[in-house]
Short mmCIF file of C-alpha atoms (C1' of nucleotides) in Angstrom, two decimals:
data_model
loop_
_atom_site.label_atom_id
_atom_site.label_comp_id
_atom_site.label_asym_id
_atom_site.label_seq_id
_atom_site.Cartn_x
_atom_site.Cartn_y
_atom_site.Cartn_z
CA MET A 1 28.97 -15.74 19.02
CA THR A 2 27.69 -19.13 18.27
CA GLU A 3 25.42 -20.08 15.27
CA SER A 4 22.16 -20.58 17.32
CA HIS A 5 22.26 -16.94 18.50
CA ILE A 6 19.89 -15.78 16.29
CA ALA A 7 17.10 -17.77 17.02
CA GLU A 8 17.76 -17.98 20.55
CA LYS A 9 17.36 -14.17 20.50
CA THR A 10 14.14 -14.16 18.69
CA GLY A 11 12.50 -16.28 21.17
CA SER A 12 13.36 -13.95 24.25
CA ARG A 13 12.41 -10.98 22.51
CA GLU A 14 8.98 -11.35 23.58
CA THR A 15 9.77 -10.26 26.94
CA GLU A 16 11.30 -7.03 25.47
CA THR A 17 8.37 -6.40 23.34
CA ALA A 18 5.91 -7.18 26.63
CA ILE A 19 7.89 -4.42 28.55
CA LEU A 20 7.58 -1.95 25.72
CA GLU A 21 3.85 -2.46 25.32
CA ALA A 22 3.27 -2.10 29.22
CA ALA A 23 5.57 0.91 28.98
CA ARG A 24 3.54 2.20 26.26
CA ASN A 25 0.01 1.67 27.94
CA LEU A 26 1.24 3.55 31.18
CA LEU A 27 2.83 6.32 29.48
CA ALA A 28 -0.47 6.94 27.40
CA GLU A 29 -2.52 6.77 30.53
CA GLY A 30 -0.86 8.61 33.20
CA GLY A 31 2.19 10.25 31.54
CA LEU A 32 5.86 9.92 32.04
CA ASP A 33 5.16 9.98 36.18
CA ALA A 34 2.99 6.77 35.69
CA LEU A 35 5.67 5.27 33.64
CA SER A 36 7.87 3.68 36.53
CA MET A 37 10.35 0.94 36.39
CA ARG A 38 8.18 -0.85 39.14
CA ALA A 39 5.14 -0.47 37.52
CA VAL A 40 6.17 -1.49 34.20
CA ALA A 41 7.77 -4.42 35.75
CA SER A 42 4.88 -5.71 37.71
CA GLN A 43 2.42 -5.27 34.60
CA VAL A 44 4.66 -7.62 33.03
CA GLY A 45 5.14 -9.67 35.95
CA LEU A 46 8.97 -9.20 36.43
CA SER A 47 11.03 -7.51 38.80
CA ALA A 48 12.12 -3.93 38.18
CA THR A 49 15.60 -4.77 38.06
CA ALA A 50 14.86 -7.40 35.26
CA ILE A 51 14.10 -4.41 32.90
CA TYR A 52 17.77 -3.52 33.05
CA HIS A 53 18.56 -6.66 31.34
CA TRP A 54 16.70 -5.32 28.10
CA PHE A 55 17.03 -1.59 28.20
CA GLU A 56 19.75 0.39 29.74
CA GLY A 57 17.66 2.45 32.17
CA LYS A 58 14.69 4.50 32.09
CA GLU A 59 15.56 6.92 29.60
CA ASP A 60 16.48 4.05 26.93
CA LEU A 61 13.01 2.62 27.70
CA VAL A 62 11.32 5.81 26.94
CA ASP A 63 13.25 6.57 24.06
CA ARG A 64 12.17 3.14 22.41
CA VAL A 65 8.35 3.72 23.33
CA VAL A 66 8.49 7.33 21.89
CA LEU A 67 10.59 5.70 18.77
CA HIS A 68 7.50 3.64 17.98
CA GLY A 69 5.01 6.58 18.33
CA PHE A 70 7.12 8.12 15.58
CA ARG A 71 6.95 5.38 13.35
CA ARG A 72 3.29 4.92 14.01
CA SER A 73 2.98 9.00 13.07
CA GLU A 74 4.91 8.64 9.59
CA ALA A 75 2.26 5.93 8.59
CA TYR A 76 -0.47 8.08 9.82
CA MET A 77 0.80 10.97 7.66
CA TRP A 78 1.15 8.73 4.56
CA LYS A 79 -2.37 7.47 4.84
CA ALA A 80 -3.74 10.96 5.10
CA ILE A 81 -2.41 12.28 1.72
CA GLU A 82 -2.57 9.03 -0.33
CA GLU A 83 -5.90 9.81 -1.92
CA LEU A 84 -5.09 13.32 -2.49
CA PRO A 85 -3.44 14.66 -5.90
CA ALA A 86 0.14 15.18 -5.80
CA GLY A 87 1.32 18.48 -6.03
CA SER A 88 -1.95 19.99 -4.72
CA MET A 89 -2.42 22.29 -1.77
CA ASP A 90 -4.87 20.13 -0.23
CA ARG A 91 -2.04 17.39 0.26
CA VAL A 92 -0.01 20.06 1.97
CA ALA A 93 -3.20 20.97 4.21
CA ALA A 94 -4.15 17.30 4.93
CA LEU A 95 -0.67 16.72 6.37
CA GLY A 96 -0.96 19.41 8.70
CA GLU A 97 -4.34 18.20 9.73
CA ALA A 98 -2.89 14.81 10.45
CA TYR A 99 -0.07 16.08 12.23
CA ILE A 100 -2.45 17.81 14.88
CA ARG A 101 -4.84 14.81 14.87
CA PHE A 102 -1.90 12.48 15.75
CA ALA A 103 -0.44 15.01 18.36
CA LEU A 104 -3.78 15.09 20.13
CA GLU A 105 -4.60 11.54 20.18
CA ASN A 106 -1.02 10.79 21.31
CA ARG A 107 -0.49 13.66 23.58
CA GLU A 108 2.09 11.78 26.01
CA TYR A 109 4.26 10.38 23.23
CA PHE A 110 4.27 13.90 21.79
CA LYS A 111 4.93 15.79 25.15
CA ILE A 112 7.93 13.60 25.68
CA ILE A 113 10.06 14.67 22.83
CA PHE A 114 9.52 18.20 23.22
CA ALA A 115 9.33 18.46 27.03
CA ILE A 116 11.65 15.74 28.02
CA GLN A 117 14.86 16.98 29.96
CA THR A 118 17.50 16.73 27.28
CA PRO A 119 20.96 18.28 28.10
CA ALA A 120 21.69 17.86 24.28
CA PRO A 121 19.05 18.51 21.74
CA ARG A 122 18.05 15.26 20.31
CA HIS A 123 18.83 14.45 16.41
CA ILE A 124 16.00 15.00 13.82
CA ASP A 125 15.56 11.57 13.08
CA ASP A 126 14.24 11.10 16.72
CA VAL A 127 11.69 13.70 16.24
CA PRO A 128 8.09 13.68 14.80
CA GLY A 129 9.67 15.24 11.83
CA GLN A 130 11.41 11.85 11.07
CA GLY A 131 8.88 10.67 8.89
CA GLY A 132 6.82 13.49 9.02
CA TYR A 133 9.60 16.28 7.81
CA ARG A 134 10.40 14.22 4.66
CA VAL A 135 6.66 13.43 3.82
CA LEU A 136 5.95 17.25 4.12
CA ARG A 137 9.12 18.03 2.29
CA GLN A 138 8.10 15.94 -0.61
CA CYS A 139 4.70 17.32 -0.73
CA VAL A 140 6.15 20.97 -0.87
CA VAL A 141 8.77 20.34 -3.56
CA GLU A 142 5.47 18.64 -5.53
CA ALA A 143 3.52 21.46 -5.15
CA MET A 144 6.12 23.83 -5.91
CA ASP A 145 6.70 22.05 -9.25
CA ALA A 146 2.73 22.09 -9.91
CA GLY A 147 3.02 25.90 -9.40
CA ASN A 148 1.04 26.06 -6.47
CA ILE A 149 3.62 27.04 -4.04
CA ARG A 150 6.15 30.20 -4.85
CA ARG A 151 9.53 29.19 -5.66
CA THR A 152 11.74 29.35 -2.91
CA ASP A 153 13.97 27.37 -0.66
CA PRO A 154 11.64 24.45 0.08
CA ASP A 155 13.25 23.72 3.33
CA VAL A 156 12.39 27.13 4.64
CA VAL A 157 9.03 26.40 3.51
CA VAL A 158 8.90 23.20 5.17
CA LEU A 159 9.88 24.63 8.44
CA PHE A 160 7.66 27.71 8.00
CA LEU A 161 4.43 25.20 7.79
CA TRP A 162 5.92 22.86 10.40
CA SER A 163 6.40 25.40 13.07
CA LEU A 164 3.10 26.61 12.40
CA VAL A 165 1.36 23.44 12.94
CA HIS A 166 3.54 22.19 15.76
CA GLY A 167 3.30 25.73 17.52
CA LEU A 168 -0.51 25.53 17.24
CA VAL A 169 -0.64 22.22 18.79
CA THR A 170 2.01 22.73 21.50
CA ILE A 171 0.17 26.13 22.57
CA PHE A 172 -3.30 24.33 22.67
CA MET A 173 -2.08 21.46 24.75
CA ALA A 174 -0.85 23.87 27.26
CA CYS A 175 -3.64 26.47 27.51
CA ASP A 176 -7.26 25.93 27.32
CA PRO A 177 -7.92 26.88 23.61
CA LYS A 178 -11.56 27.48 24.61
CA GLU A 179 -10.86 29.97 27.08
CA MET A 180 -8.33 31.52 24.88
CA LEU A 181 -10.84 32.48 21.94
CA ALA A 182 -13.59 33.19 24.12
CA GLU A 183 -13.95 36.86 23.24
CA THR A 184 -13.52 36.16 19.60
CA GLY A 185 -16.36 33.65 19.16
CA CYS A 186 -14.78 32.31 16.28
CA CYS A 187 -15.28 28.53 15.98
CA ASP A 188 -17.83 28.79 19.05
CA ASP A 189 -19.35 25.54 18.45
CA LEU A 190 -16.38 23.39 18.19
CA ASP A 191 -13.98 22.08 21.19
CA GLY A 192 -10.93 20.26 21.92
CA LYS A 193 -9.30 18.43 18.76
CA ASP A 194 -12.00 20.07 16.52
CA LEU A 195 -11.11 23.53 17.77
CA THR A 196 -7.75 22.92 16.97
CA ILE A 197 -8.42 21.70 13.56
CA GLY A 198 -11.16 24.30 12.84
CA LEU A 199 -8.38 26.90 13.70
CA PHE A 200 -5.91 25.45 11.44
CA ALA A 201 -8.51 25.64 8.61
CA ARG A 202 -8.62 29.40 9.24
CA PHE A 203 -4.78 29.67 9.09
CA ARG A 204 -5.17 28.07 5.25
CA ASP A 205 -6.09 31.55 4.10
CA LEU A 206 -3.38 33.27 5.76
CA VAL A 207 -0.75 30.97 4.57
CA ARG A 208 -1.92 31.08 0.84
CA GLY A 209 -2.38 34.77 0.66
CA GLY A 210 -0.24 36.02 3.26
CA LEU A 211 -1.12 39.15 5.69
CA GLU A 212 -0.38 41.70 3.43
CA PRO A 213 -3.58 43.58 2.30
CA GLU A 214 -4.71 42.90 -1.36
CA GLU A 215 -3.71 45.68 -3.61
CA GLY A 216 -6.23 48.10 -4.69
CA MET A 217 -8.22 47.80 -1.77
CA GLY A 218 -7.49 51.29 -0.39
CA GLY A 219 -5.24 51.66 2.85
CA GLY A 220 -7.42 49.66 5.33
CA GLY A 221 -9.70 51.18 7.88
CA ASP A 222 -9.84 54.44 9.56
CA ALA A 223 -6.10 55.00 10.48
CA MET B 1 -5.10 39.44 62.18
CA THR B 2 -3.50 41.73 64.47
CA GLU B 3 -2.20 45.35 63.17
CA SER B 4 1.45 44.63 62.92
CA HIS B 5 0.92 41.88 60.50
CA ILE B 6 2.04 43.96 57.51
CA ALA B 7 5.36 44.86 58.80
CA GLU B 8 6.19 41.51 60.20
CA LYS B 9 5.17 39.93 56.83
CA THR B 10 7.27 42.20 55.08
CA GLY B 11 10.39 41.45 56.98
CA SER B 12 10.20 37.92 56.58
CA ARG B 13 9.52 37.77 53.08
CA GLU B 14 12.94 37.83 52.43
CA THR B 15 13.27 34.10 53.39
CA GLU B 16 10.66 33.67 50.51
CA THR B 17 12.36 35.81 48.12
CA ALA B 18 15.66 33.81 48.64
CA ILE B 19 13.84 30.26 48.35
CA LEU B 20 12.57 31.55 44.87
CA GLU B 21 15.72 33.01 43.81
CA ALA B 22 17.48 29.70 44.88
CA ALA B 23 14.94 27.75 42.98
CA ARG B 24 15.28 30.01 40.16
CA ASN B 25 18.94 29.41 39.76
CA LEU B 26 18.72 25.55 40.06
CA LEU B 27 15.98 25.57 37.48
CA ALA B 28 18.04 27.50 34.97
CA GLU B 29 21.03 25.61 35.44
CA GLY B 30 19.75 21.99 35.70
CA GLY B 31 16.06 21.89 34.61
CA LEU B 32 13.32 20.51 36.77
CA ASP B 33 15.34 17.68 38.09
CA ALA B 34 17.95 19.83 39.53
CA LEU B 35 15.06 21.91 41.46
CA SER B 36 14.43 19.44 44.59
CA MET B 37 13.12 20.63 47.70
CA ARG B 38 16.27 19.47 49.22
CA ALA B 39 18.36 21.48 46.84
CA VAL B 40 16.70 24.61 47.29
CA ALA B 41 16.83 24.21 51.02
CA SER B 42 20.43 23.80 51.29
CA GLN B 43 21.07 26.60 49.02
CA VAL B 44 19.12 28.98 51.39
CA GLY B 45 20.57 27.43 54.49
CA LEU B 46 17.07 25.84 55.64
CA SER B 47 15.63 22.59 55.89
CA ALA B 48 13.74 21.25 53.21
CA THR B 49 10.41 21.14 55.36
CA ALA B 50 10.76 24.92 56.13
CA ILE B 51 9.84 25.56 52.36
CA TYR B 52 6.52 24.24 53.00
CA HIS B 53 5.84 27.24 55.26
CA TRP B 54 6.11 29.57 52.31
CA PHE B 55 5.11 27.47 49.62
CA GLU B 56 2.10 24.68 49.34
CA GLY B 57 4.72 22.30 47.68
CA LYS B 58 7.06 21.69 44.85
CA GLU B 59 4.39 22.30 42.25
CA ASP B 60 3.43 25.87 44.02
CA LEU B 61 7.25 26.55 44.14
CA VAL B 62 7.70 26.09 40.60
CA ASP B 63 4.54 27.96 39.48
CA ARG B 64 5.81 30.96 41.42
CA VAL B 65 9.13 30.49 39.75
CA VAL B 66 7.80 30.22 36.15
CA LEU B 67 5.35 33.21 37.05
CA HIS B 68 8.48 35.34 37.82
CA GLY B 69 9.58 34.41 34.22
CA PHE B 70 6.32 35.42 32.47
CA ARG B 71 6.65 38.79 34.46
CA ARG B 72 10.11 39.20 32.86
CA SER B 73 9.14 37.89 29.48
CA GLU B 74 6.40 40.62 29.23
CA ALA B 75 8.77 43.56 30.11
CA TYR B 76 11.25 42.08 27.33
CA MET B 77 8.75 42.16 24.50
CA TRP B 78 7.33 45.77 25.77
CA LYS B 79 10.94 46.79 25.27
CA ALA B 80 11.44 45.31 22.20
CA ILE B 81 9.25 47.04 20.39
CA GLU B 82 8.84 50.64 22.48
CA GLU B 83 11.10 52.50 19.96
CA LEU B 84 9.52 51.23 16.66
CA PRO B 85 6.64 52.95 14.80
CA ALA B 86 2.96 51.79 16.09
CA GLY B 87 1.19 49.96 13.41
CA SER B 88 4.26 48.93 11.72
CA MET B 89 4.93 45.52 10.75
CA ASP B 90 8.37 45.81 11.96
CA ARG B 91 6.90 45.92 15.58
CA VAL B 92 5.31 42.61 14.77
CA ALA B 93 8.54 41.13 13.63
CA ALA B 94 10.17 42.68 16.47
CA LEU B 95 7.95 40.85 18.79
CA GLY B 96 8.47 37.63 17.13
CA GLU B 97 12.12 37.96 17.52
CA ALA B 98 11.93 38.79 21.01
CA TYR B 99 9.98 35.74 21.81
CA ILE B 100 12.65 33.71 20.44
CA ARG B 101 15.23 35.55 22.19
CA PHE B 102 13.64 35.22 25.48
CA ALA B 103 12.81 31.47 25.09
CA LEU B 104 16.23 30.37 24.25
CA GLU B 105 17.65 32.42 27.01
CA ASN B 106 15.37 31.03 29.45
CA ARG B 107 14.83 27.37 27.98
CA GLU B 108 14.24 25.98 31.37
CA TYR B 109 10.90 28.41 32.29
CA PHE B 110 9.85 27.85 28.71
CA LYS B 111 9.96 24.11 28.51
CA ILE B 112 8.24 23.83 31.99
CA ILE B 113 5.02 25.50 30.79
CA PHE B 114 4.69 23.45 27.89
CA ALA B 115 6.39 20.27 29.06
CA ILE B 116 5.12 19.95 32.73
CA GLN B 117 2.93 16.97 33.16
CA THR B 118 -0.38 19.03 33.50
CA PRO B 119 -3.41 16.86 33.72
CA ALA B 120 -5.35 19.86 32.97
CA PRO B 121 -4.18 22.55 30.58
CA ARG B 122 -3.17 25.77 32.16
CA HIS B 123 -5.03 28.85 32.10
CA ILE B 124 -3.86 31.62 29.41
CA ASP B 125 -2.76 33.63 32.13
CA ASP B 126 -0.19 31.17 33.08
CA VAL B 127 1.49 30.93 29.71
CA PRO B 128 3.96 33.14 28.04
CA GLY B 129 0.98 34.55 26.05
CA GLN B 130 0.14 36.08 29.28
CA GLY B 131 1.90 39.45 28.71
CA GLY B 132 2.89 38.34 24.99
CA TYR B 133 -0.56 37.53 23.62
CA ARG B 134 -1.80 40.79 24.60
CA VAL B 135 1.10 42.84 23.56
CA LEU B 136 0.91 40.98 19.98
CA ARG B 137 -2.51 41.29 19.86
CA GLN B 138 -2.26 45.11 20.24
CA CYS B 139 0.47 45.21 17.54
CA VAL B 140 -1.63 43.26 15.07
CA VAL B 141 -4.84 45.51 15.71
CA GLU B 142 -2.66 48.67 15.18
CA ALA B 143 -1.35 47.02 12.09
CA MET B 144 -4.69 46.16 10.93
CA ASP B 145 -5.69 50.01 11.34
CA ALA B 146 -2.74 51.18 9.76
CA GLY B 147 -3.30 49.05 6.53
CA ASN B 148 -0.51 46.93 7.03
CA ILE B 149 -2.18 43.56 7.77
CA ARG B 150 -5.29 42.34 5.93
CA ARG B 151 -8.31 43.02 7.70
CA THR B 152 -9.63 39.73 9.32
CA ASP B 153 -10.29 38.40 12.66
CA PRO B 154 -7.17 39.57 14.84
CA ASP B 155 -7.51 36.71 17.40
CA VAL B 156 -6.83 34.44 14.04
CA VAL B 157 -3.97 36.36 12.99
CA VAL B 158 -2.41 36.59 16.54
CA LEU B 159 -2.63 33.13 17.10
CA PHE B 160 -1.35 32.35 13.44
CA LEU B 161 1.86 34.51 14.31
CA TRP B 162 2.16 33.22 17.90
CA SER B 163 1.93 29.46 16.36
CA LEU B 164 4.66 29.95 14.00
CA VAL B 165 6.96 31.66 16.36
CA HIS B 166 6.30 29.35 19.20
CA GLY B 167 6.58 26.22 17.05
CA LEU B 168 10.11 27.20 15.39
CA VAL B 169 11.54 27.75 18.82
CA THR B 170 9.99 24.32 20.15
CA ILE B 171 11.36 22.32 17.58
CA PHE B 172 14.60 24.00 17.36
CA MET B 173 15.01 23.48 21.37
CA ALA B 174 14.07 19.64 20.58
CA CYS B 175 16.27 19.21 17.50
CA ASP B 176 19.43 20.38 16.43
CA PRO B 177 18.62 22.92 13.56
CA LYS B 178 22.20 22.87 12.34
CA GLU B 179 21.64 19.27 11.37
CA MET B 180 18.24 19.76 10.17
CA LEU B 181 18.98 22.31 7.61
CA ALA B 182 22.53 20.97 6.62
CA GLU B 183 21.48 20.03 3.09
CA THR B 184 19.88 23.27 2.40
CA GLY B 185 22.99 25.56 3.14
CA CYS B 186 20.84 28.26 4.12
CA CYS B 187 22.01 30.38 7.06
CA ASP B 188 25.16 28.30 6.85
CA ASP B 189 27.08 30.96 8.71
CA LEU B 190 24.92 30.99 11.57
CA ASP B 191 23.94 28.62 14.59
CA GLY B 192 22.09 28.43 17.87
CA LYS B 193 19.97 31.29 18.79
CA ASP B 194 21.23 33.39 15.68
CA LEU B 195 20.19 30.67 13.23
CA THR B 196 16.79 30.39 14.59
CA ILE B 197 16.60 34.30 14.33
CA GLY B 198 17.78 34.01 10.92
CA LEU B 199 15.37 31.61 9.86
CA PHE B 200 12.58 33.60 11.51
CA ALA B 201 13.58 36.76 9.16
CA ARG B 202 13.16 34.52 6.35
CA PHE B 203 9.75 33.60 7.50
CA ARG B 204 8.76 37.24 7.09
CA ASP B 205 8.45 37.11 3.43
CA LEU B 206 6.08 34.13 3.56
CA VAL B 207 4.00 35.73 6.28
CA ARG B 208 3.97 38.69 4.46
CA GLY B 209 3.17 37.36 0.85
CA GLY B 210 1.82 33.97 1.35
CA LEU B 211 2.91 30.90 -0.52
CA GLU B 212 0.66 31.47 -3.69
CA PRO B 213 2.79 32.33 -6.46
CA GLU B 214 2.69 35.89 -7.76
CA GLU B 215 0.22 36.48 -10.62
CA GLY B 216 1.43 36.42 -13.97
CA MET B 217 4.71 34.58 -13.06
CA GLY B 218 3.59 31.66 -15.48
CA GLY B 219 2.81 28.42 -13.88
CA GLY B 220 5.94 27.65 -11.99
CA GLY B 221 8.81 25.27 -13.20
CA ASP B 222 8.80 22.31 -15.51
CA ALA B 223 6.01 20.42 -13.99
"C1'" DG C 1 28.56 -36.31 32.67
"C1'" DG C 2 31.32 -32.49 34.22
"C1'" DC C 3 32.77 -27.48 32.91
"C1'" DG C 4 32.68 -22.78 31.56
"C1'" DT C 5 29.67 -19.20 29.91
"C1'" DT C 6 25.77 -16.98 29.00
"C1'" DA C 7 20.93 -15.15 29.23
"C1'" DA C 8 17.32 -13.94 32.41
"C1'" DG C 9 15.87 -13.11 36.46
"C1'" DT C 10 16.02 -12.51 41.46
"C1'" DT C 11 16.58 -10.03 46.30
"C1'" DA C 12 18.74 -6.39 49.17
"C1'" DA C 13 20.33 -2.20 49.31
"C1'" DC C 14 21.63 2.78 48.16
"C1'" DA C 15 20.79 7.20 47.62
"C1'" DC C 16 17.64 10.20 46.04
"C1'" DC C 17 12.71 12.32 46.01
"C1'" DG C 18 8.30 14.84 47.67
"C1'" DT C 19 5.71 15.03 51.70
"C1'" DT C 20 3.74 14.38 56.67
"C1'" DA C 21 3.51 14.45 61.47
"C1'" DC C 22 5.31 16.30 65.27
"C1'" DA C 23 8.43 18.92 68.35
"C1'" DT C 24 10.79 23.15 69.02
"C1'" DT C 25 12.21 28.01 69.75
"C1'" DA C 26 11.20 32.93 69.50
"C1'" DA C 27 8.34 36.77 69.28
"C1'" DC C 28 4.15 38.97 70.22
"C1'" DA C 29 -0.69 40.15 72.68
"C1'" DC C 30 -3.22 40.47 76.60
"C1'" DG D 1 2.60 34.58 83.06
"C1'" DT D 2 0.13 32.72 79.54
"C1'" DG D 3 -1.76 31.59 74.96
"C1'" DT D 4 -1.07 31.94 70.09
"C1'" DT D 5 1.24 32.21 65.99
"C1'" DA D 6 4.96 32.18 62.77
"C1'" DA D 7 9.28 29.76 61.36
"C1'" DT D 8 12.12 26.38 61.85
"C1'" DG D 9 13.72 21.59 62.98
"C1'" DT D 10 13.74 16.13 63.00
"C1'" DA D 11 12.53 11.71 61.97
"C1'" DA D 12 9.78 9.21 59.07
"C1'" DC D 13 6.78 7.27 55.20
"C1'" DG D 14 6.37 5.84 50.82
"C1'" DG D 15 8.01 6.33 46.45
"C1'" DT D 16 11.79 6.66 42.68
"C1'" DG D 17 15.82 5.02 39.52
"C1'" DT D 18 19.68 2.41 39.92
"C1'" DT D 19 23.49 -1.16 41.45
"C1'" DA D 20 25.80 -5.26 43.38
"C1'" DA D 21 25.63 -9.91 44.24
"C1'" DC D 22 23.37 -13.87 43.58
"C1'" DT D 23 20.57 -17.61 41.38
"C1'" DT D 24 18.71 -20.66 38.07
"C1'" DA D 25 18.44 -22.46 33.47
"C1'" DA D 26 20.11 -23.42 29.25
"C1'" DC D 27 23.75 -24.09 25.93
"C1'" DG D 28 28.36 -25.44 23.65
"C1'" DC D 29 32.07 -28.46 24.07
"C1'" DC D 30 35.45 -32.14 25.45
#
DNA sequence: GGCGTTAAGTTAACACCGTTACATTAACAC
DNA sequence: GTGTTAATGTAACGGTGTTAACTTAACGCC
């Protein structure tokens, strides 16, 4: 409670950020298993128990690491749309693509939030939606105002789009997308991240026009 | 390699299934952390090491437990559509709803596949898509033949629908959906599983008709 | 200069964990 | 009987997150 408290804290924070950075690297390289208190500590040059002076425990440490990831993701998504015209569907699509890119480039951050053993579900602010949700929502509302999206509850549309992209990413992170689409031959020349984005591109038509057949095209095939 | 091998094995399998059942319960109750070799063993009345005679290790045990979950999920989905007319969109929608129901009623099975630390992604056959993918694909193809779905690559449509539903479930398992839609007031009276399904119902319009505004409705609002 | 307090870190230990090595018991084949 | 194999047990290893108790250094204060 003394006056010099602020300055004193500021200096010591270096240790805290060093711990966070080490944790971040371990997580990105080897996943949650590789992020052990002892591994983090040895990388920083401390004993494992010293970490408990800065973080409540492993869960707290991981939370803080992941939080940092979200902050980056928000910036990532803003950057993706900044040069595209407001109200355009291109903006909405670019946002989806950015989400995919970020997720696949930061698998471990991403997995943790949706994979972690949480007894209670996490608050929305702790989730990639944090920045993402609000950015997307703004784009959707603008697109509605511009007459590019049918006028309905914007939150339903946002969740619709978010679910679509998030589902695609999550599925492709768990299965081998290449194998999954082997029979189809669609996007044959692509793989990994590009395949996911290629498939996302093919979703655009469905999102825009829906699954319903065009009017006046006759009743489909030979049924 | 002796002749009595089969009968002998059949009798002993009871131990194996007892282990599986104990593992299943522990997983469903307390997640992957609660499923420890020692906990399983004590529940069956064995020593932890005895499990290694029936399973290669924890990973193998978990895999087998999850596999059982998939089998159930497939049956669950077949049952959901059996009384609905083939080729109808109701079938497709019922499948989505069944997927949501199963996921939320079997969170731990579900989480594991998409959450587990897999260096290499799992094969499609190891994923809820296993049964699910093929069931959904059949329904989509039938709906195309019946003229209820625009004719395009069915695998793209299947993945589109699967992504949508899977994303919705995954997001709602990680965030608090109630909180997320607080401002909107949509589906205000529902919660938990019902809210997710309620929201899924609102997706149906968007899936059918797309986001594009109807022709001849004028250029949207006041933009 | 001595005192109390706090920050920052240590070592030792606890209770788990998955897994391995090795011993044991029982049943069966020859 | 003897050998073999299935089925289980005990003891132990190296790892985990975490706690308790201790040190060491720095600071404010009188």
